[in-house]
Amino acid sequence: MAATMKDIARRTGLGLATISSYFNGGNVREKNRIKIEEAIEELHYEVNEVARGLKTNATKTVGVVIPELNNVFCAEIISGMEDILRSHGYAAIVCDCRTDKKLEKEAVDFLTRKRVDGIINMPVDMTGAHLNEFQKTGKPIVLIDRMIQGISCDCVLVDNVNAAEKAVGMLVEQQHQKIGLIGGPDEVFTARQRMLGYMKALKDHGIAVDEKLICHGDYTIQGGVQAVEELVKENPDMTAVFVTNYEMTMGAVIGLNEMGVSMPEEISLVGFDNLPFARACRPALTIVSQPTEKIARETAQIMLERLEGREELPDHIVRKLQTDIFMGKSIRRQG
Amino acid sequence: MAATMKDIARRTGLGLATISSYFNGGNVREKNRIKIEEAIEELHYEVNEVARGLKTNATKTVGVVIPELNNVFCAEIISGMEDILRSHGYAAIVCDCRTDKKLEKEAVDFLTRKRVDGIINMPVDMTGAHLNEFQKTGKPIVLIDRMIQGISCDCVLVDNVNAAEKAVGMLVEQQHQKIGLIGGPDEVFTARQRMLGYMKALKDHGIAVDEKLICHGDYTIQGGVQAVEELVKENPDMTAVFVTNYEMTMGAVIGLNEMGVSMPEEISLVGFDNLPFARACRPALTIVSQPTEKIARETAQIMLERLEGREELPDHIVRKLQTDIFMGKSIRRQG
């Protein structure tokens, strides 16, 4: 049997009020503090955080809902956030919703019942209906990477328009005109933003957008394989392709490999994310590199500030981070 | 204010005992059941699982402690387990201990205080000291991928000796004699097993083990880069290398790439894990492929069987799963 506060009271001869005060950080005489700590040691007393959660209404847990744990970008961010949250005494309950809106709603409901103190979410789509109920609890929500229409809350974003613009700009500077786009699903915020950047870059350089060069993938490896095969087949004059997330970048490289299309001789490529993968490719890939560590840090910090209840915080904190370019050898100068 | 059981009693005119019986799955008359469910709907009553956990002594959470969330093998397994656990109403609290024994101990203590119902652990080393305290609670522990000396509990393993033996055997069949090994840290169970398989394969084919050809990496990408650079530098006669996890395989490919060593012309390579990466390499890698989905499923199922308390279970369940080989083009026939 685990020891209780009553056991400690019995052992020390002190009143329950004193013991309780000790555990809740109240004022306890030095002499009594020592007695209590000796008793804790002797009785192997452990704070029951479940019981404490019921009393303080804080469970010291944060729910994290992401589309795919299997997605390297998500995994890196969670890994970084979790370190910071844990060092502040918070556990992260991670729910992977497999890019499924129904599962996402279920995950949020599940976390609500678990009485998590806050939710960090990389939402599957832009409607945000899954968060409505949780928002009514008044507990904090921090969105990562993706915004939601109709829900105002904190979010940590990447400047995806600018990222795509720079990537496509590099291809144009090397005289490419027929540039394919392997975009993400239209209902995903980042996918729209990256598409916007692609269009903006073309427009700024006086190149007309050609719908045939645009392919909507699903942010998976297999989606990338299919998309690059389609683009190559339908566009014999395409000389370059921009791929808008890591999994599809890997897929595009697989596709080119297996079709025997040489990179960059036949097709130049700019990918997204994951420096080690870019270095392992032959030739090394030029990629847009997102600041995953910084995203993790900012997200965890905003959540902690909300949970620790400082009053001077603005209603909504929005952070927009910039991306980098890693220069590989996957772009060939045209003409 | 959230509704309470008392509110439901008031609304329905039924006694608290009936309401309580309803929530605990007891027998309740059809007429009353309907009344209660209407009240739940009207009052937006939600079961407070924190409070329930205090009463039933079950929190419906499972702790998962892994060395690195950022490791694709870990991420794939967790993703699979989490799906199964959640579909049975269990949340997974995932703690990434950064391959640090001290952090691993802290994670287990943290989960113990959170009163998780069980722990799934891929241990950092083979001593198991971090689990001693938790084991005293009598709650189930399931180890994944790695065994621990001195702690008897359920585990789901891969036949790593056989996996390494097959991989090295393939190289020997193609007339390789000077085969380098990029192994893992000596204190890790899988690393020892894979090393054993390497030695066994050489011995079976009458090839003497050469210490100079063995390099202990740290299971990270950067470790793989360094290891392959060292092996190539110190062994001008080495014609092949076997790399024993995914991250180091990626590192070895980066290293060969950046040294300008051609694969398989100069060095043949057999890697470990991650089919998409193997397909994205040029040429495609030959790899040992672990059954991550099956590991996830078996682990979750054993945990659920323990939690649901069927009595006919054996004291310790040990599952040993077999690996596959994916044939790429990274092995050249020698001579």
XYZ file of C-alpha atoms in Angstrom:
670
model
C 0.000 0.000 0.000
C 1.229 3.472 -0.857
C 1.628 5.842 2.098
C -0.941 8.618 2.489
C -0.867 12.071 4.028
C -2.584 10.538 7.056
C 0.359 8.161 7.512
C 2.701 11.118 7.477
C 0.524 12.914 10.029
C 0.568 9.836 12.269
C 4.327 9.378 11.940
C 5.171 13.025 12.612
C 2.471 13.735 15.167
C 1.560 16.855 13.174
C -1.914 17.860 12.036
C -3.180 17.120 8.526
C -3.455 20.855 7.874
C 0.303 21.245 8.383
C 1.104 18.311 6.125
C -1.226 19.630 3.476
C 0.291 23.088 3.769
C 3.737 21.559 3.257
C 2.654 19.847 0.030
C 0.966 22.924 -1.314
C 4.001 25.119 -0.813
C 2.588 26.952 2.226
C 4.462 28.175 5.290
C 5.665 25.371 7.553
C 8.049 25.758 10.516
C 11.590 24.577 9.837
C 11.323 21.972 12.616
C 8.144 20.526 11.132
C 9.494 20.630 7.598
C 12.377 18.400 8.664
C 10.012 15.978 10.433
C 7.788 15.758 7.366
C 10.688 15.177 5.017
C 12.035 12.416 7.224
C 8.630 10.766 7.229
C 8.361 11.070 3.452
C 11.709 9.349 3.163
C 10.853 6.577 5.653
C 7.391 5.892 4.289
C 8.443 6.117 0.637
C 5.632 8.599 0.236
C 5.108 9.773 -3.306
C 2.972 12.667 -4.357
C -0.006 11.236 -6.198
C -0.163 13.617 -9.094
C -3.477 12.191 -10.176
C -5.059 13.179 -6.859
C -3.279 16.489 -6.884
C -4.597 17.150 -10.407
C -8.124 16.677 -9.153
C -7.603 19.267 -6.445
C -5.631 21.897 -8.323
C -7.480 21.254 -11.561
C -4.117 21.031 -13.317
C -2.895 17.681 -14.581
C 0.497 18.963 -15.681
C -0.015 17.348 -19.034
C -0.104 18.921 -22.470
C -1.814 17.225 -25.376
C -0.057 17.230 -28.722
C -2.126 16.399 -31.808
C -0.252 15.980 -35.066
C -1.108 14.536 -38.464
C 1.727 11.964 -38.605
C 4.354 11.005 -36.051
C 5.976 9.203 -38.903
C 6.603 12.510 -40.606
C 10.150 13.606 -39.842
C 9.237 17.285 -39.552
C 6.598 16.454 -36.892
C 8.891 14.047 -35.045
C 11.700 16.592 -34.816
C 9.414 19.286 -33.476
C 7.770 17.023 -30.883
C 11.114 15.747 -29.730
C 12.300 19.311 -29.109
C 9.067 20.474 -27.422
C 8.887 17.477 -25.165
C 12.352 18.174 -23.753
C 11.330 21.689 -22.782
C 7.900 20.766 -21.427
C 9.297 17.946 -19.331
C 12.003 20.142 -17.868
C 9.095 22.229 -16.546
C 7.291 19.215 -15.132
C 4.770 18.743 -17.936
C 4.152 15.449 -19.693
C 3.226 15.454 -23.352
C 0.482 13.090 -24.498
C 1.118 12.706 -28.187
C -1.722 11.709 -30.517
C -1.015 10.889 -34.112
C -4.237 11.272 -36.082
C -3.041 9.799 -39.358
C -4.088 12.915 -41.307
C -7.694 11.962 -40.641
C -10.171 14.648 -39.564
C -12.343 12.201 -37.665
C -9.398 10.766 -35.742
C -8.202 14.287 -35.060
C -11.518 15.214 -33.478
C -11.442 12.004 -31.445
C -7.913 12.776 -30.263
C -8.920 16.242 -29.057
C -12.002 14.846 -27.277
C -9.846 12.167 -25.687
C -7.372 14.778 -24.443
C -10.225 16.926 -23.156
C -11.471 14.018 -21.052
C -7.907 13.461 -19.836
C -8.137 17.062 -18.589
C -4.906 18.154 -20.266
C -3.872 21.695 -19.339
C -3.411 22.754 -22.951
C -3.269 21.477 -26.513
C -0.579 21.910 -29.135
C -1.911 21.056 -32.561
C -0.680 20.831 -36.121
C -4.145 20.783 -37.668
C -5.133 18.482 -40.512
C -7.202 21.142 -42.251
C -8.154 24.774 -41.931
C -11.690 24.523 -40.531
C -10.751 23.998 -36.892
C -14.087 22.440 -35.928
C -12.241 19.804 -33.879
C -11.012 22.463 -31.435
C -14.294 24.280 -30.754
C -15.262 22.259 -27.705
C -11.809 22.354 -26.141
C -11.598 26.095 -26.650
C -14.688 26.523 -24.468
C -12.674 25.236 -21.488
C -10.596 28.408 -21.716
C -7.382 26.386 -21.709
C -4.610 27.397 -24.078
C -4.244 26.121 -27.637
C -1.062 26.669 -29.612
C -1.084 25.836 -33.304
C 2.108 24.789 -35.039
C 2.921 25.315 -38.667
C -0.669 25.776 -39.783
C -3.331 28.405 -39.176
C -7.023 27.784 -38.788
C -9.874 29.917 -40.042
C -12.319 31.018 -37.402
C -10.240 30.064 -34.359
C -8.113 32.763 -32.846
C -5.227 31.381 -30.870
C -1.467 31.410 -30.571
C 0.495 30.009 -33.452
C 4.054 29.413 -34.555
C 4.392 29.518 -38.312
C 7.025 29.423 -40.985
C 7.045 32.007 -43.765
C 6.107 29.489 -46.413
C 5.242 31.983 -49.141
C 8.725 33.412 -48.933
C 10.317 29.940 -48.706
C 8.667 28.781 -51.943
C 9.370 32.079 -53.643
C 13.096 31.816 -52.925
C 13.229 28.176 -54.061
C 11.479 28.818 -57.367
C 13.456 32.055 -57.794
C 16.694 30.059 -57.709
C 15.456 27.837 -60.515
C 14.415 30.834 -62.618
C 17.816 32.429 -62.102
C 19.344 29.296 -63.623
C 17.175 29.940 -66.690
C 14.471 27.388 -65.966
C 11.041 28.329 -67.322
C 9.089 25.075 -67.268
C 9.111 24.418 -63.552
C 6.882 21.714 -62.114
C 5.336 21.982 -58.652
C 4.635 19.015 -56.409
C 2.299 20.711 -53.954
C 0.444 19.409 -50.917
C -3.279 18.880 -50.310
C -5.320 22.006 -51.041
C -6.985 21.978 -47.597
C -3.646 22.250 -45.791
C -2.476 25.743 -44.855
C 1.208 25.190 -45.658
C 0.358 23.689 -49.033
C -1.622 26.788 -50.021
C 1.137 29.091 -48.838
C 3.847 27.232 -50.753
C 1.698 27.199 -53.878
C 1.213 30.955 -53.482
C 4.988 31.437 -53.276
C 5.492 29.360 -56.419
C 2.968 31.463 -58.333
C 4.389 34.706 -57.004
C 7.927 33.796 -58.102
C 6.777 32.917 -61.601
C 4.683 36.062 -61.885
C 7.503 38.286 -60.662
C 9.704 36.868 -63.408
C 7.069 37.203 -66.099
C 6.498 33.463 -66.495
C 2.913 32.304 -67.055
C 1.521 29.692 -64.659
C 0.803 26.434 -66.494
C -1.754 24.229 -64.718
C -0.266 21.142 -66.347
C 2.921 21.698 -64.365
C 1.125 21.670 -61.014
C 0.488 18.417 -59.197
C -1.210 18.073 -55.798
C 0.442 15.359 -53.764
C -0.636 14.208 -50.331
C 2.562 14.944 -48.381
C 3.518 11.225 -48.345
C 6.465 9.408 -49.935
C 4.224 7.402 -52.243
C 2.425 10.611 -53.217
C 5.775 12.097 -54.252
C 6.643 9.070 -56.378
C 3.321 9.252 -58.224
C 3.440 13.017 -58.675
C 6.899 13.083 -60.242
C 6.011 10.226 -62.570
C 2.910 12.082 -63.719
C 4.702 15.386 -64.210
C 7.544 13.828 -66.190
C 5.128 11.872 -68.374
C 2.843 14.802 -69.147
C 5.472 17.495 -69.552
C 8.313 16.458 -71.845
C 9.532 20.064 -71.831
C 9.729 20.354 -68.011
C 13.317 21.018 -66.903
C 12.910 21.465 -63.152
C 10.631 20.594 -60.270
C 10.023 22.082 -56.830
C 8.812 19.636 -54.168
C 7.114 21.055 -51.106
C 7.718 18.695 -48.182
C 10.260 16.134 -47.076
C 8.298 12.950 -47.662
C 7.347 13.969 -51.214
C 10.942 15.066 -51.867
C 12.093 11.577 -50.965
C 9.318 10.209 -53.177
C 10.342 12.416 -56.115
C 13.962 11.252 -55.836
C 12.759 7.627 -55.757
C 10.547 8.278 -58.795
C 13.325 9.871 -60.856
C 15.692 7.063 -59.804
C 13.310 4.320 -60.802
C 12.322 5.964 -64.104
C 16.017 6.391 -64.903
C 15.646 10.173 -65.254
C 18.962 11.745 -64.348
C 19.171 14.635 -61.918
C 20.177 17.373 -62.605
C 21.011 16.572 -66.269
C 17.400 15.991 -67.279
C 15.500 17.394 -64.321
C 16.728 19.924 -61.770
C 15.153 19.589 -58.346
C 14.668 21.725 -55.260
C 13.307 19.814 -52.289
C 12.071 20.586 -48.803
C 13.470 19.757 -45.370
C 15.927 17.238 -43.983
C 19.538 18.150 -44.449
C 20.941 14.622 -43.911
C 18.726 13.228 -46.654
C 19.825 16.036 -48.983
C 23.459 15.143 -48.274
C 22.876 11.416 -48.813
C 21.411 11.958 -52.289
C 23.583 11.688 -55.372
C 24.064 14.467 -56.250
C 23.293 16.256 -52.983
C 19.911 18.012 -53.112
C 19.305 21.713 -52.907
C 16.551 22.134 -50.330
C 14.500 24.590 -48.322
C 15.394 23.976 -44.713
C 12.883 24.786 -41.947
C 13.976 25.841 -38.445
C 12.464 22.830 -36.631
C 14.363 23.389 -33.391
C 13.244 26.978 -33.220
C 9.622 26.023 -33.964
C 9.771 23.508 -31.101
C 11.273 26.005 -28.691
C 8.892 28.848 -29.496
C 5.844 26.582 -29.284
C 6.801 25.095 -25.935
C 7.631 28.527 -24.559
C 4.322 30.069 -25.567
C 2.469 27.118 -24.011
C 4.449 27.435 -20.781
C 3.801 31.180 -20.597
C 0.069 30.544 -20.998
C 0.087 27.791 -18.391
C 2.013 29.816 -15.897
C -0.584 32.520 -16.333
C 1.348 35.736 -16.753
C -1.229 38.406 -17.286
C 0.670 40.777 -19.532
C 0.514 38.381 -22.504
C -1.233 39.610 -25.647
C -4.489 37.869 -26.647
C -2.825 36.022 -29.494
C 0.834 35.443 -30.064
C 1.822 34.802 -33.659
C 5.428 33.990 -34.523
C 6.550 33.712 -38.124
C 9.946 32.117 -38.685
C 12.162 32.237 -41.738
C 13.604 29.299 -43.675
C 17.097 28.673 -45.058
C 18.381 27.210 -48.298
C 20.914 24.369 -48.349
C 22.805 24.457 -51.626
C 23.369 21.019 -53.101
C 24.089 20.153 -56.712
C 20.635 19.283 -57.956
C 20.142 22.435 -60.046
C 21.672 22.595 -63.519
C 21.999 25.882 -65.390
C 19.780 25.782 -68.465
C 20.657 26.792 -72.019
C -19.047 24.927 -14.370
C -18.869 21.354 -15.485
C -21.893 19.234 -14.590
C -21.509 16.669 -11.807
C -23.186 13.354 -11.036
C -25.292 15.241 -8.504
C -26.630 17.494 -11.268
C -27.642 14.405 -13.204
C -29.343 12.960 -10.127
C -31.235 16.214 -9.621
C -32.275 16.433 -13.263
C -33.428 12.822 -13.504
C -34.860 12.474 -10.030
C -32.869 9.254 -9.628
C -30.588 8.344 -6.739
C -26.822 8.846 -6.887
C -26.339 5.077 -6.564
C -28.215 4.523 -9.826
C -26.220 7.219 -11.618
C -22.980 5.794 -10.298
C -24.017 2.304 -11.323
C -24.692 3.594 -14.835
C -21.190 5.072 -15.128
C -19.518 1.979 -13.791
C -21.215 -0.310 -16.260
C -23.654 -1.777 -13.707
C -27.249 -2.838 -14.263
C -29.628 0.084 -14.794
C -33.281 -0.178 -15.908
C -33.860 0.765 -19.531
C -36.215 3.590 -18.492
C -33.578 5.072 -16.192
C -30.793 4.593 -18.708
C -32.705 6.744 -21.180
C -33.327 9.410 -18.555
C -29.658 9.503 -17.603
C -28.478 9.702 -21.169
C -30.871 12.564 -21.868
C -29.527 14.396 -18.829
C -25.929 13.793 -19.908
C -26.786 15.296 -23.262
C -28.619 18.304 -21.796
C -26.050 19.056 -19.123
C -23.049 18.455 -21.382
C -21.780 16.101 -18.707
C -18.341 14.648 -19.353
C -16.753 11.823 -17.464
C -13.833 13.254 -15.525
C -11.253 10.589 -16.202
C -8.875 12.136 -13.717
C -11.365 11.625 -10.913
C -12.269 8.201 -12.207
C -8.554 7.282 -12.268
C -8.305 8.126 -8.595
C -11.154 5.801 -7.778
C -10.339 2.853 -10.013
C -6.591 3.298 -9.625
C -6.311 3.108 -13.411
C -5.402 6.203 -15.359
C -5.846 4.578 -18.761
C -2.454 5.866 -19.777
C 0.615 3.937 -20.866
C 4.087 5.435 -20.625
C 6.438 4.945 -23.541
C 10.138 5.596 -22.962
C 12.395 5.515 -25.993
C 15.948 6.645 -26.699
C 15.126 8.969 -29.618
C 11.806 10.024 -31.100
C 13.859 11.395 -33.913
C 14.948 7.878 -34.804
C 12.746 6.624 -37.627
C 12.585 3.066 -36.279
C 11.280 4.378 -32.916
C 8.846 6.803 -34.538
C 7.335 4.101 -36.746
C 6.832 1.742 -33.836
C 5.288 4.372 -31.567
C 2.984 5.525 -34.298
C 1.693 1.984 -34.747
C 1.365 1.228 -31.015
C -0.408 4.455 -30.292
C -3.131 3.687 -32.823
C -3.862 0.371 -31.145
C -3.668 1.664 -27.565
C -5.935 4.598 -28.323
C -8.502 2.393 -29.999
C -8.713 0.652 -26.595
C -9.078 3.920 -24.705
C -5.464 4.254 -23.564
C -3.377 7.388 -24.026
C 0.329 7.049 -24.611
C 2.643 9.462 -22.820
C 5.801 9.398 -24.879
C 9.135 10.337 -23.305
C 12.190 10.713 -25.466
C 15.271 10.350 -23.251
C 17.879 11.368 -25.788
C 19.847 8.150 -25.268
C 20.760 9.423 -21.805
C 20.567 7.044 -18.837
C 19.889 9.824 -16.368
C 17.054 11.244 -18.461
C 15.701 7.742 -18.918
C 15.515 7.229 -15.150
C 13.846 10.641 -14.777
C 11.310 9.737 -17.447
C 10.363 6.501 -15.683
C 10.064 8.289 -12.320
C 7.946 10.969 -13.948
C 5.633 8.335 -15.437
C 5.436 6.544 -12.097
C 4.218 9.750 -10.442
C 1.725 10.171 -13.282
C 0.408 6.742 -12.212
C 0.581 5.268 -15.706
C -0.925 1.788 -15.902
C 2.121 0.314 -17.625
C 5.399 1.188 -19.301
C 6.690 0.286 -22.735
C 10.421 0.862 -22.952
C 13.196 0.612 -25.506
C 16.010 0.731 -22.946
C 19.170 2.784 -23.395
C 21.392 0.099 -21.907
C 21.231 -3.400 -20.523
C 21.385 -2.752 -16.771
C 17.713 -1.897 -16.276
C 18.268 -0.015 -13.023
C 15.847 2.681 -14.185
C 12.940 0.219 -14.061
C 13.499 -1.283 -10.597
C 11.237 1.122 -8.734
C 8.434 0.940 -11.259
C 8.542 -2.825 -11.259
C 7.742 -2.794 -7.527
C 4.316 -1.335 -8.341
C 3.483 -4.659 -9.992
C 2.324 -2.869 -13.130
C 3.303 -4.334 -16.492
C 6.487 -3.474 -18.355
C 6.982 -4.451 -21.981
C 10.429 -4.023 -23.503
C 10.794 -3.396 -27.199
C 13.752 -4.369 -29.318
C 16.184 -4.706 -26.418
C 16.510 -7.045 -23.457
C 17.678 -6.125 -19.998
C 19.823 -8.179 -17.651
C 18.289 -8.799 -14.269
C 14.758 -7.677 -15.087
C 12.333 -10.332 -16.154
C 9.474 -8.963 -18.171
C 7.693 -9.232 -21.480
C 9.631 -8.290 -24.563
C 9.253 -8.069 -28.300
C 12.550 -8.603 -30.068
C 13.936 -8.979 -33.536
C 16.271 -11.836 -34.382
C 19.256 -9.565 -34.834
C 21.904 -12.276 -34.847
C 20.214 -13.915 -37.794
C 19.628 -10.562 -39.528
C 23.318 -9.644 -39.414
C 24.369 -13.142 -40.387
C 22.231 -13.050 -43.532
C 23.478 -9.584 -44.480
C 27.155 -10.456 -44.108
C 26.539 -13.837 -45.740
C 25.293 -12.084 -48.881
C 28.515 -10.089 -49.071
C 30.642 -13.209 -48.635
C 28.701 -14.970 -51.385
C 29.698 -12.143 -53.702
C 33.326 -12.943 -52.864
C 33.920 -10.149 -50.365
C 36.477 -10.994 -47.674
C 37.432 -7.635 -46.216
C 34.068 -6.586 -44.842
C 33.846 -3.604 -42.523
C 31.274 -3.378 -39.727
C 29.717 -0.157 -38.511
C 28.294 -1.413 -35.229
C 26.365 0.328 -32.481
C 27.331 1.180 -28.906
C 28.588 -1.849 -27.001
C 26.117 -1.343 -24.116
C 23.116 -1.651 -26.433
C 21.547 -5.092 -26.768
C 20.818 -4.880 -30.516
C 24.363 -3.696 -31.214
C 25.834 -6.748 -29.476
C 23.495 -9.100 -31.288
C 24.271 -7.645 -34.702
C 27.999 -7.803 -33.966
C 27.565 -11.437 -32.986
C 25.841 -12.177 -36.292
C 28.657 -10.471 -38.211
C 31.269 -12.593 -36.436
C 29.254 -15.763 -36.873
C 28.893 -15.208 -40.631
C 32.636 -14.640 -41.041
C 33.498 -17.652 -38.918
C 31.089 -19.912 -40.781
C 32.809 -18.943 -44.016
C 36.308 -19.389 -42.614
C 37.162 -15.683 -42.642
C 39.205 -14.367 -39.716
C 37.758 -11.422 -37.784
C 39.948 -8.341 -38.195
C 39.510 -5.772 -35.392
C 40.614 -2.982 -37.714
C 37.489 -3.549 -39.790
C 35.146 -3.037 -36.838
C 33.973 0.412 -35.884
C 31.576 1.239 -33.043
C 29.254 4.040 -34.029
C 26.623 5.629 -31.821
C 23.509 4.887 -33.899
C 23.358 8.518 -35.146
C 23.737 9.937 -38.654
C 26.889 11.848 -37.730
C 28.281 8.679 -36.131
C 27.785 6.863 -39.434
C 29.582 9.569 -41.384
C 32.596 9.430 -39.058
C 32.682 5.630 -38.940
C 32.723 5.162 -42.710
C 35.408 7.825 -43.109
C 37.570 6.068 -40.535
C 37.070 2.603 -42.016
C 37.849 3.751 -45.558
C 40.953 5.630 -44.407
C 42.365 2.789 -42.308
C 41.486 -0.103 -44.596
C 42.534 0.498 -48.211
C 41.755 -3.170 -48.935
C 38.182 -3.073 -47.580
C 35.685 -3.850 -50.360
C 32.397 -3.874 -48.461
C 30.724 -2.548 -45.337
C 27.726 -3.613 -43.281
C 25.946 -0.818 -41.387
C 23.729 -1.779 -38.479
C 20.987 0.836 -38.132
C 19.134 3.310 -40.277
C 20.694 6.534 -39.054
C 24.244 5.212 -39.500
C 23.314 3.805 -42.919
C 22.265 7.280 -43.970
C 25.506 8.599 -42.450
C 27.622 6.024 -44.309
C 26.003 6.962 -47.625
C 26.660 10.658 -46.879
C 30.283 9.844 -45.981
C 30.938 7.855 -49.173
C 29.219 10.579 -51.202
C 31.281 13.357 -49.712
C 34.584 11.447 -49.937
C 33.809 10.694 -53.574
C 34.005 6.931 -52.979
C 31.747 5.218 -55.484
C 29.237 2.600 -54.429
C 29.266 -0.263 -55.316
C 32.340 0.090 -57.600
C 34.753 0.813 -54.757
C 32.696 -0.133 -51.715
C 29.707 -2.455 -51.573
C 27.228 -1.656 -48.826
C 24.445 -3.412 -46.939
C 22.415 -1.095 -44.720
C 19.670 -1.414 -42.163
C 16.027 -0.322 -42.177
C 13.953 2.150 -44.121
C 12.874 0.952 -47.507
C 12.065 4.402 -48.957
C 15.554 5.651 -48.160
C 17.042 2.537 -49.778
C 15.001 3.246 -52.922
C 15.990 6.927 -52.989
C 19.715 6.131 -52.960
C 21.678 5.904 -56.182
C 22.112 3.027 -56.670
C 19.303 1.657 -54.484
C 20.649 0.142 -51.282
C 20.435 -3.468 -50.247
C 19.150 -3.420 -46.671
C 17.975 -5.501 -43.760
C 14.357 -4.553 -43.217
C 12.790 -4.886 -39.754
C 9.085 -5.625 -39.264
C 8.249 -2.336 -37.496
C 4.492 -2.682 -37.898
C 4.528 -6.139 -36.422
C 6.721 -5.017 -33.506
C 4.230 -2.232 -32.791
C 1.253 -4.546 -32.954
C 2.743 -7.292 -30.782
C 3.926 -4.810 -28.163
C 0.590 -3.044 -27.886
C -1.251 -6.346 -27.739
C 0.895 -7.750 -24.944
C 0.420 -4.532 -22.961
C -3.349 -4.648 -23.462
C -3.508 -8.295 -22.408
C -1.607 -7.451 -19.217
C -3.820 -4.445 -18.500
C -7.001 -6.322 -19.084
C -5.768 -8.877 -16.587
C -6.377 -12.236 -18.182
C -5.063 -14.780 -15.758
C -3.883 -17.496 -18.104
C -0.966 -15.407 -19.371
C 2.520 -16.851 -18.873
C 4.872 -15.004 -16.493
C 6.917 -13.591 -19.334
C 6.015 -13.338 -22.950
C 8.952 -13.160 -25.342
C 8.355 -12.688 -29.055
C 11.210 -12.879 -31.522
C 10.477 -11.600 -35.011
C 12.364 -12.211 -38.240
C 13.766 -9.612 -40.629
C 13.670 -9.370 -44.418
C 16.224 -8.362 -47.026
C 15.441 -5.734 -49.649
C 17.686 -6.281 -52.653
C 19.046 -3.072 -54.124
C 22.129 -2.636 -56.280
C 24.693 -1.674 -53.700
C 26.586 -5.006 -53.747
C 29.141 -5.638 -56.480
C 30.512 -9.112 -57.173
C 34.205 -9.167 -56.348
C 37.042 -10.608 -58.414
